[in-house]
Amino acid sequence: MRIAEVHLYQVDLPLEGAVYRMSDGAHTALDSTVVQIVSDTGVSGWGETCPIGPTHAAAHALGARAALTQMAPGLIGREVTGPAAVRRALHGLLHGHDYAKAAIDIAVHDLIGKAHGLRVCDMLGGATTGEVDSYWSLTLDDPDETARVAAEKIAEGYPRLQIKVGGRPLETDIETIRKVWEATGCTRLVVDANRALLTRDVLRVDRACADIPFAFEQPCATVDEIAAVRAQLDHPVYLDESTESLGDVLRAISLGVCDGFGLKVTRLGGLGPMATVRDVCEARSLPHTCDDSWGGDIIAAACVHIAATVDPRLLEGVWLAEPFVGLHYDSAYPVRVEGGRLRVPTGPGLGVVPDDGALGAPVASFA
Ligand SMILES: [Mg+2]
């Protein structure tokens, strides 16, 4: 089976009347890029990458499409023996830009799965479950309103809550954490600063909330800053934005700078690298999420498939943009959070296929 065509699509993902606020920006719509790889046997595989704006990570939507345009011609005619071989070929076409390569990696997994009647989760080692936990992200808002939403989400069935902090007075962050805790009693709380807190402020939050069980997620901008205060903290620390590669994960583990990770499939370069990180985390008994920054049904399905293969005691959950986005690509088999949980798709490959016309016309095609 060879790659005969590659098509790129640009999709605007509107938020349903909401603003998603975190320390590094407020978002009302996201710009997603979808990749379709068509084989010479007529099978299509789908991939997606959707950075959450240009300031969240070293990734942006225009960069994704430029990188994919650079690489796509080099894929035409290539035999699809397996995802790792395609990944190595991509490194020979463009240095870096793993978040763009991820869309191709996901599409290749989907293509092989659909060609052979295999689910992606089975290709990645085998699902341990038919359903995985999601979690709710409480974006920056008034403390009382945040606590109200938190209680509502726990009542809906969400087993875990992430509280966004940073970019505002520290007293408001501390008040928010306390009010969410008092409103829910949820013991699976994460306080995510998205890199925004100074080390001084992390110490203040740690002490002011000493009685509240939560883990910090990416409290400071760098691993070095986190390492500087880590020994003084009572609360566990997870890394998110600082893990841009397997090498970053290995460095963090070797430094002993964290107790777990918030992981994003596209940031790490796709499902193949994510499966390697999953295995490294399992070898060191480190919990982690299987998220992505944003995106539609394709990236959502990819996250659920890899999450279903994680040792259940280490899976912190799958965050998806789906509850915020008023759009599904696949009307027959959309990926939806229901009662705070996600069902693993049952169809071959990713188990989703965009409806005809759902993505509009390609913005670029290669054959
Ligand atoms: Mg995070």
Coordinates of C-alpha atoms and ligand atoms in Angstrom, one line a residue:
M1 CA 0.0 0.0 0.0
R2 CA 1.5 3.3 -1.1
I3 CA 0.5 6.9 -0.4
A4 CA -1.2 8.3 -3.5
E5 CA -2.7 11.6 -2.3
V6 CA -2.4 14.0 0.6
H7 CA -5.0 16.7 1.3
L8 CA -4.9 19.5 3.9
Y9 CA -8.1 21.1 5.3
Q10 CA -8.5 24.2 7.5
V11 CA -11.4 24.1 9.9
D12 CA -12.6 26.9 12.2
L13 CA -13.8 25.4 15.5
P14 CA -16.2 27.9 17.1
L15 CA -16.8 27.8 20.9
E16 CA -20.4 27.5 21.8
G17 CA -21.0 31.0 23.3
A18 CA -18.1 30.6 25.6
V19 CA -14.7 32.1 26.1
Y20 CA -11.9 29.7 27.2
R21 CA -9.6 31.7 29.5
M22 CA -6.3 30.7 30.8
S23 CA -3.2 32.5 31.9
D24 CA -1.7 32.9 28.4
G25 CA -4.8 34.0 26.5
A26 CA -8.6 33.9 25.9
H27 CA -10.0 32.0 23.0
T28 CA -13.4 32.2 21.3
A29 CA -12.5 30.0 18.2
L30 CA -9.7 27.7 17.2
D31 CA -8.0 27.0 13.9
S32 CA -7.6 23.3 13.2
T33 CA -5.7 21.5 10.4
V34 CA -6.9 18.1 9.2
V35 CA -4.8 15.8 7.0
Q36 CA -6.2 13.2 4.7
I37 CA -3.9 10.5 3.4
V38 CA -5.3 8.4 0.5
S39 CA -3.7 5.1 -0.4
D40 CA -3.3 3.7 -3.9
T41 CA -5.9 1.1 -2.7
G42 CA -8.4 3.9 -2.1
V43 CA -8.4 3.9 1.7
S44 CA -8.3 7.2 3.5
G45 CA -6.6 7.9 6.8
W46 CA -7.3 11.1 8.8
G47 CA -5.1 13.1 11.2
E48 CA -5.5 16.5 12.9
T49 CA -3.5 19.1 14.8
C50 CA -4.9 22.2 16.5
P51 CA -2.6 24.4 18.6
I52 CA -4.6 26.5 21.1
G53 CA -3.6 29.9 19.6
P54 CA -0.1 31.1 19.0
T55 CA 1.0 31.7 22.6
H56 CA 0.3 28.5 24.4
A57 CA 3.2 26.4 23.0
A58 CA 5.9 26.5 20.4
A59 CA 3.2 25.7 17.8
H60 CA 0.7 27.6 15.8
A61 CA -1.9 26.9 13.1
L62 CA -0.2 28.6 10.2
G63 CA 3.0 26.9 11.1
A64 CA 1.3 23.5 11.1
R65 CA 0.0 24.0 7.5
A66 CA 3.3 25.4 6.3
A67 CA 5.2 22.4 7.8
L68 CA 2.6 19.9 6.3
T69 CA 2.9 21.7 2.9
Q70 CA 6.7 21.3 3.1
M71 CA 6.5 17.5 3.9
A72 CA 3.5 16.3 1.9
P73 CA 5.1 16.1 -1.5
G74 CA 7.8 13.8 0.0
L75 CA 5.1 11.3 1.1
I76 CA 3.6 10.7 -2.4
G77 CA 4.5 7.2 -3.6
R78 CA 6.0 6.1 -0.3
E79 CA 5.1 2.6 0.8
V80 CA 3.2 2.5 4.2
T81 CA 5.0 -0.3 6.0
G82 CA 4.3 1.2 9.4
P83 CA 4.0 4.4 11.4
A84 CA 7.6 4.4 12.7
A85 CA 9.1 4.2 9.2
V86 CA 6.9 7.1 8.0
R87 CA 7.9 9.1 11.1
R88 CA 11.6 8.6 10.3
A89 CA 10.9 9.7 6.7
L90 CA 9.3 12.9 8.0
H91 CA 12.4 13.7 10.0
G92 CA 14.3 13.5 6.7
L93 CA 11.9 16.0 5.1
L94 CA 11.8 18.7 7.9
H95 CA 13.6 19.2 11.1
G96 CA 11.4 19.7 14.2
H97 CA 7.7 20.7 14.0
D98 CA 6.6 17.6 15.7
Y99 CA 3.1 19.0 16.3
A100 CA 2.6 19.1 12.5
K101 CA 4.2 15.7 12.0
A102 CA 1.7 14.4 14.6
A103 CA -1.2 14.9 12.1
I104 CA 0.5 12.7 9.6
D105 CA 1.4 10.1 12.2
I106 CA -2.2 9.9 13.4
A107 CA -3.4 9.7 9.7
V108 CA -1.0 6.8 9.0
H109 CA -2.3 4.9 12.1
D110 CA -5.8 5.5 10.9
L111 CA -5.0 4.4 7.4
I112 CA -3.3 1.2 8.4
G113 CA -6.1 0.4 10.9
K114 CA -8.8 1.0 8.3
A115 CA -6.9 -1.0 5.6
H116 CA -6.5 -4.0 8.0
G117 CA -9.8 -3.8 10.0
L118 CA -7.9 -2.9 13.2
R119 CA -8.8 -0.3 15.8
V120 CA -5.9 2.1 16.6
C121 CA -6.0 1.2 20.3
D122 CA -5.4 -2.4 19.3
M123 CA -2.5 -1.4 17.1
L124 CA -1.0 0.6 20.0
G125 CA -0.9 -2.4 22.3
G126 CA -4.5 -3.2 23.1
A127 CA -7.3 -1.5 25.0
T128 CA -7.7 -2.2 28.7
T129 CA -11.1 -0.7 28.8
G130 CA -14.1 0.3 26.7
E131 CA -14.4 3.7 28.5
V132 CA -12.0 6.3 29.9
D133 CA -12.4 9.2 32.3
S134 CA -12.4 12.7 31.0
Y135 CA -11.9 15.8 33.2
W136 CA -13.3 19.3 33.3
S137 CA -11.1 22.3 32.9
L138 CA -12.4 25.3 35.0
T139 CA -11.2 28.3 33.0
L140 CA -10.3 31.6 34.6
D141 CA -13.4 33.2 36.1
D142 CA -14.8 34.7 39.3
P143 CA -14.2 32.4 42.3
D144 CA -17.9 31.9 43.1
E145 CA -18.8 31.2 39.5
T146 CA -15.9 28.7 39.2
A147 CA -17.1 26.9 42.3
R148 CA -20.7 26.8 40.9
V149 CA -19.5 25.2 37.6
A150 CA -17.3 22.8 39.5
A151 CA -20.2 21.5 41.6
E152 CA -22.3 21.2 38.4
K153 CA -19.6 19.2 36.6
I154 CA -19.1 16.8 39.6
A155 CA -22.9 16.3 39.6
E156 CA -22.7 15.5 35.8
G157 CA -20.2 12.7 36.6
Y158 CA -16.8 14.3 35.9
P159 CA -14.3 12.5 38.2
R160 CA -11.6 15.1 38.1
L161 CA -11.3 18.9 37.9
Q162 CA -8.6 21.1 36.6
I163 CA -8.6 24.7 38.0
K164 CA -6.9 27.3 35.8
V165 CA -4.8 29.9 37.7
G166 CA -2.3 32.6 36.8
G167 CA -2.3 35.9 35.1
R168 CA -4.4 37.6 37.8
P169 CA -4.0 38.5 41.5
L170 CA -2.7 35.5 43.5
E171 CA -5.4 36.0 46.1
T172 CA -8.1 35.4 43.5
D173 CA -6.4 32.1 42.5
I174 CA -6.2 31.0 46.2
E175 CA -9.8 32.0 46.8
T176 CA -10.9 30.0 43.7
I177 CA -9.0 26.8 44.7
R178 CA -10.6 27.0 48.2
K179 CA -14.1 27.6 47.0
V180 CA -13.9 24.8 44.4
W181 CA -12.7 22.4 47.1
E182 CA -15.4 23.5 49.6
A183 CA -18.1 23.2 46.8
T184 CA -17.1 19.8 45.6
G185 CA -14.8 17.9 48.1
C186 CA -13.3 16.5 44.9
T187 CA -10.0 14.8 45.7
R188 CA -8.9 14.7 42.1
L189 CA -8.0 18.3 41.7
V190 CA -5.3 19.8 39.5
V191 CA -4.2 23.5 39.7
D192 CA -2.9 24.4 36.2
A193 CA -1.0 27.7 35.8
N194 CA 0.0 27.1 32.2
R195 CA 3.5 28.3 33.1
A196 CA 2.4 31.6 34.6
L197 CA 3.4 31.5 38.3
L198 CA 6.7 32.8 39.7
T199 CA 8.4 30.4 42.1
R200 CA 7.6 32.8 45.0
D201 CA 3.9 32.5 44.1
V202 CA 3.9 28.7 43.8
L203 CA 5.2 28.6 47.4
R204 CA 2.5 31.0 48.6
V205 CA -0.3 28.9 46.9
D206 CA 1.2 25.7 48.3
R207 CA 1.2 27.0 51.9
A208 CA -2.2 28.9 51.7
C209 CA -3.9 25.7 50.4
A210 CA -1.9 23.2 52.5
D211 CA -5.1 21.4 53.6
I212 CA -6.5 21.0 50.1
P213 CA -5.5 17.9 48.1
F214 CA -4.4 18.9 44.6
A215 CA -1.5 18.6 42.2
F216 CA 0.2 21.5 40.6
E217 CA 0.3 21.3 36.8
Q218 CA 3.0 23.3 35.0
P219 CA 3.2 26.0 37.7
C220 CA 6.2 27.8 36.3
A221 CA 7.6 28.5 32.9
T222 CA 10.5 26.1 32.9
V223 CA 11.7 22.8 34.4
D224 CA 14.6 24.7 36.1
E225 CA 12.2 27.0 37.9
I226 CA 10.1 24.1 39.1
A227 CA 13.2 22.2 40.2
A228 CA 14.2 25.3 42.3
V229 CA 11.1 25.0 44.5
R230 CA 10.1 21.4 44.1
A231 CA 11.7 20.2 47.4
Q232 CA 9.8 22.9 49.3
L233 CA 6.3 22.0 48.1
D234 CA 3.8 19.8 49.9
H235 CA 1.7 19.3 46.8
P236 CA 2.7 17.0 43.9
V237 CA 3.8 18.6 40.6
Y238 CA 2.9 17.5 37.1
L239 CA 4.6 18.9 34.0
D240 CA 2.7 19.8 30.8
E241 CA 4.1 22.5 28.5
S242 CA 7.7 21.6 29.4
T243 CA 7.4 18.2 27.8
E244 CA 7.8 18.8 24.1
S245 CA 9.5 15.5 23.4
L246 CA 10.4 12.1 24.7
G247 CA 13.8 13.6 25.6
D248 CA 12.1 16.2 27.8
V249 CA 10.1 13.5 29.6
L250 CA 13.2 11.4 30.2
R251 CA 15.1 14.5 31.5
A252 CA 12.2 15.4 33.9
I253 CA 12.1 11.8 35.2
S254 CA 15.9 11.7 35.7
L255 CA 15.8 15.0 37.5
G256 CA 13.0 13.8 39.8
V257 CA 11.3 17.1 39.1
C258 CA 7.7 15.8 38.8
D259 CA 5.2 13.3 40.0
G260 CA 3.3 12.9 36.7
F261 CA 2.5 14.6 33.4
G262 CA -0.2 16.3 31.4
L263 CA 0.6 14.9 28.0
K264 CA -0.6 16.1 24.6
V265 CA -0.5 13.7 21.6
T266 CA 0.3 16.3 19.0
R267 CA 3.0 18.1 21.1
L268 CA 4.9 14.8 21.4
G269 CA 4.7 14.1 17.7
G270 CA 1.7 11.8 17.4
L271 CA 0.5 8.4 18.6
G272 CA 3.8 6.5 18.1
P273 CA 5.9 8.9 20.3
M274 CA 3.0 9.1 22.8
A275 CA 2.9 5.2 23.1
T276 CA 6.7 5.3 23.9
V277 CA 6.1 8.0 26.6
R278 CA 3.2 5.9 27.9
D279 CA 5.6 2.9 28.4
V280 CA 8.3 5.1 30.0
C281 CA 5.7 6.4 32.4
E282 CA 4.5 2.9 33.2
A283 CA 8.1 1.8 33.9
R284 CA 8.4 4.5 36.5
S285 CA 4.7 4.3 37.8
L286 CA 4.0 7.9 36.8
P287 CA 0.4 9.0 36.2
H288 CA -0.4 11.1 33.1
T289 CA -3.2 12.4 30.9
C290 CA -3.8 11.8 27.2
D291 CA -5.0 15.2 26.0
D292 CA -4.7 17.5 23.2
S293 CA -4.7 21.2 23.1
W294 CA -7.8 21.5 21.0
G295 CA -9.3 20.0 17.9
G296 CA -12.3 18.0 16.6
D297 CA -13.4 14.4 16.3
I298 CA -10.2 13.2 14.8
I299 CA -7.7 14.3 17.4
A300 CA -10.4 13.4 20.0
A301 CA -10.5 9.9 18.8
A302 CA -6.7 9.6 18.8
C303 CA -6.6 10.7 22.4
V304 CA -9.2 8.2 23.5
H305 CA -7.5 5.3 21.6
I306 CA -4.1 5.9 23.3
A307 CA -5.8 6.5 26.7
A308 CA -7.6 3.1 26.5
T309 CA -4.2 1.4 26.3
V310 CA -2.7 3.1 29.4
D311 CA -2.5 1.1 32.7
P312 CA -5.8 2.3 34.3
R313 CA -4.2 3.2 37.6
L314 CA -1.9 5.6 35.8
L315 CA -4.5 7.3 33.5
E316 CA -5.4 10.7 34.8
G317 CA -8.0 11.2 32.1
V318 CA -8.6 12.6 28.6
W319 CA -9.3 16.3 28.2
L320 CA -11.1 17.1 25.0
A321 CA -12.3 20.4 23.5
E322 CA -15.6 18.6 22.5
P323 CA -17.8 20.1 25.3
F324 CA -16.8 23.6 24.2
V325 CA -17.0 23.1 20.4
G326 CA -20.3 23.2 18.5
L327 CA -19.1 21.1 15.6
H328 CA -18.6 17.4 14.8
Y329 CA -16.9 16.1 11.7
D330 CA -18.5 12.6 11.9
S331 CA -22.3 12.9 12.5
A332 CA -22.7 9.1 12.7
Y333 CA -19.9 8.4 15.2
P334 CA -19.0 11.6 17.0
V335 CA -16.6 11.5 19.9
R336 CA -18.6 12.9 22.8
V337 CA -18.0 13.3 26.6
E338 CA -21.0 11.8 28.4
G339 CA -21.3 11.9 32.2
G340 CA -17.6 12.8 32.3
R341 CA -16.6 9.6 30.4
L342 CA -15.6 8.8 26.9
R343 CA -16.4 5.5 25.0
V344 CA -13.6 4.1 22.9
P345 CA -14.7 4.1 19.2
T346 CA -15.4 0.7 17.9
G347 CA -14.9 1.1 14.2
P348 CA -11.6 0.4 12.4
G349 CA -8.7 2.8 12.6
L350 CA -9.7 5.8 14.7
G351 CA -13.4 4.9 14.3
V352 CA -14.4 8.3 12.8
V353 CA -14.8 9.4 9.2
P354 CA -15.6 13.0 8.4
D355 CA -18.9 13.5 6.6
D356 CA -18.7 14.4 3.0
G357 CA -18.2 18.2 2.8
A358 CA -17.8 18.6 6.6
L359 CA -14.3 20.0 6.2
G360 CA -15.0 22.1 3.1
A361 CA -12.6 22.0 0.2
P362 CA -8.9 21.2 0.7
V363 CA -6.6 24.2 1.1
A364 CA -3.8 22.2 -0.5
S365 CA -3.7 18.8 -2.3
F366 CA -0.7 16.7 -3.4
A367 CA -0.7 13.7 -5.7
Ligands
MG1 MG -2.1 21.9 31.3

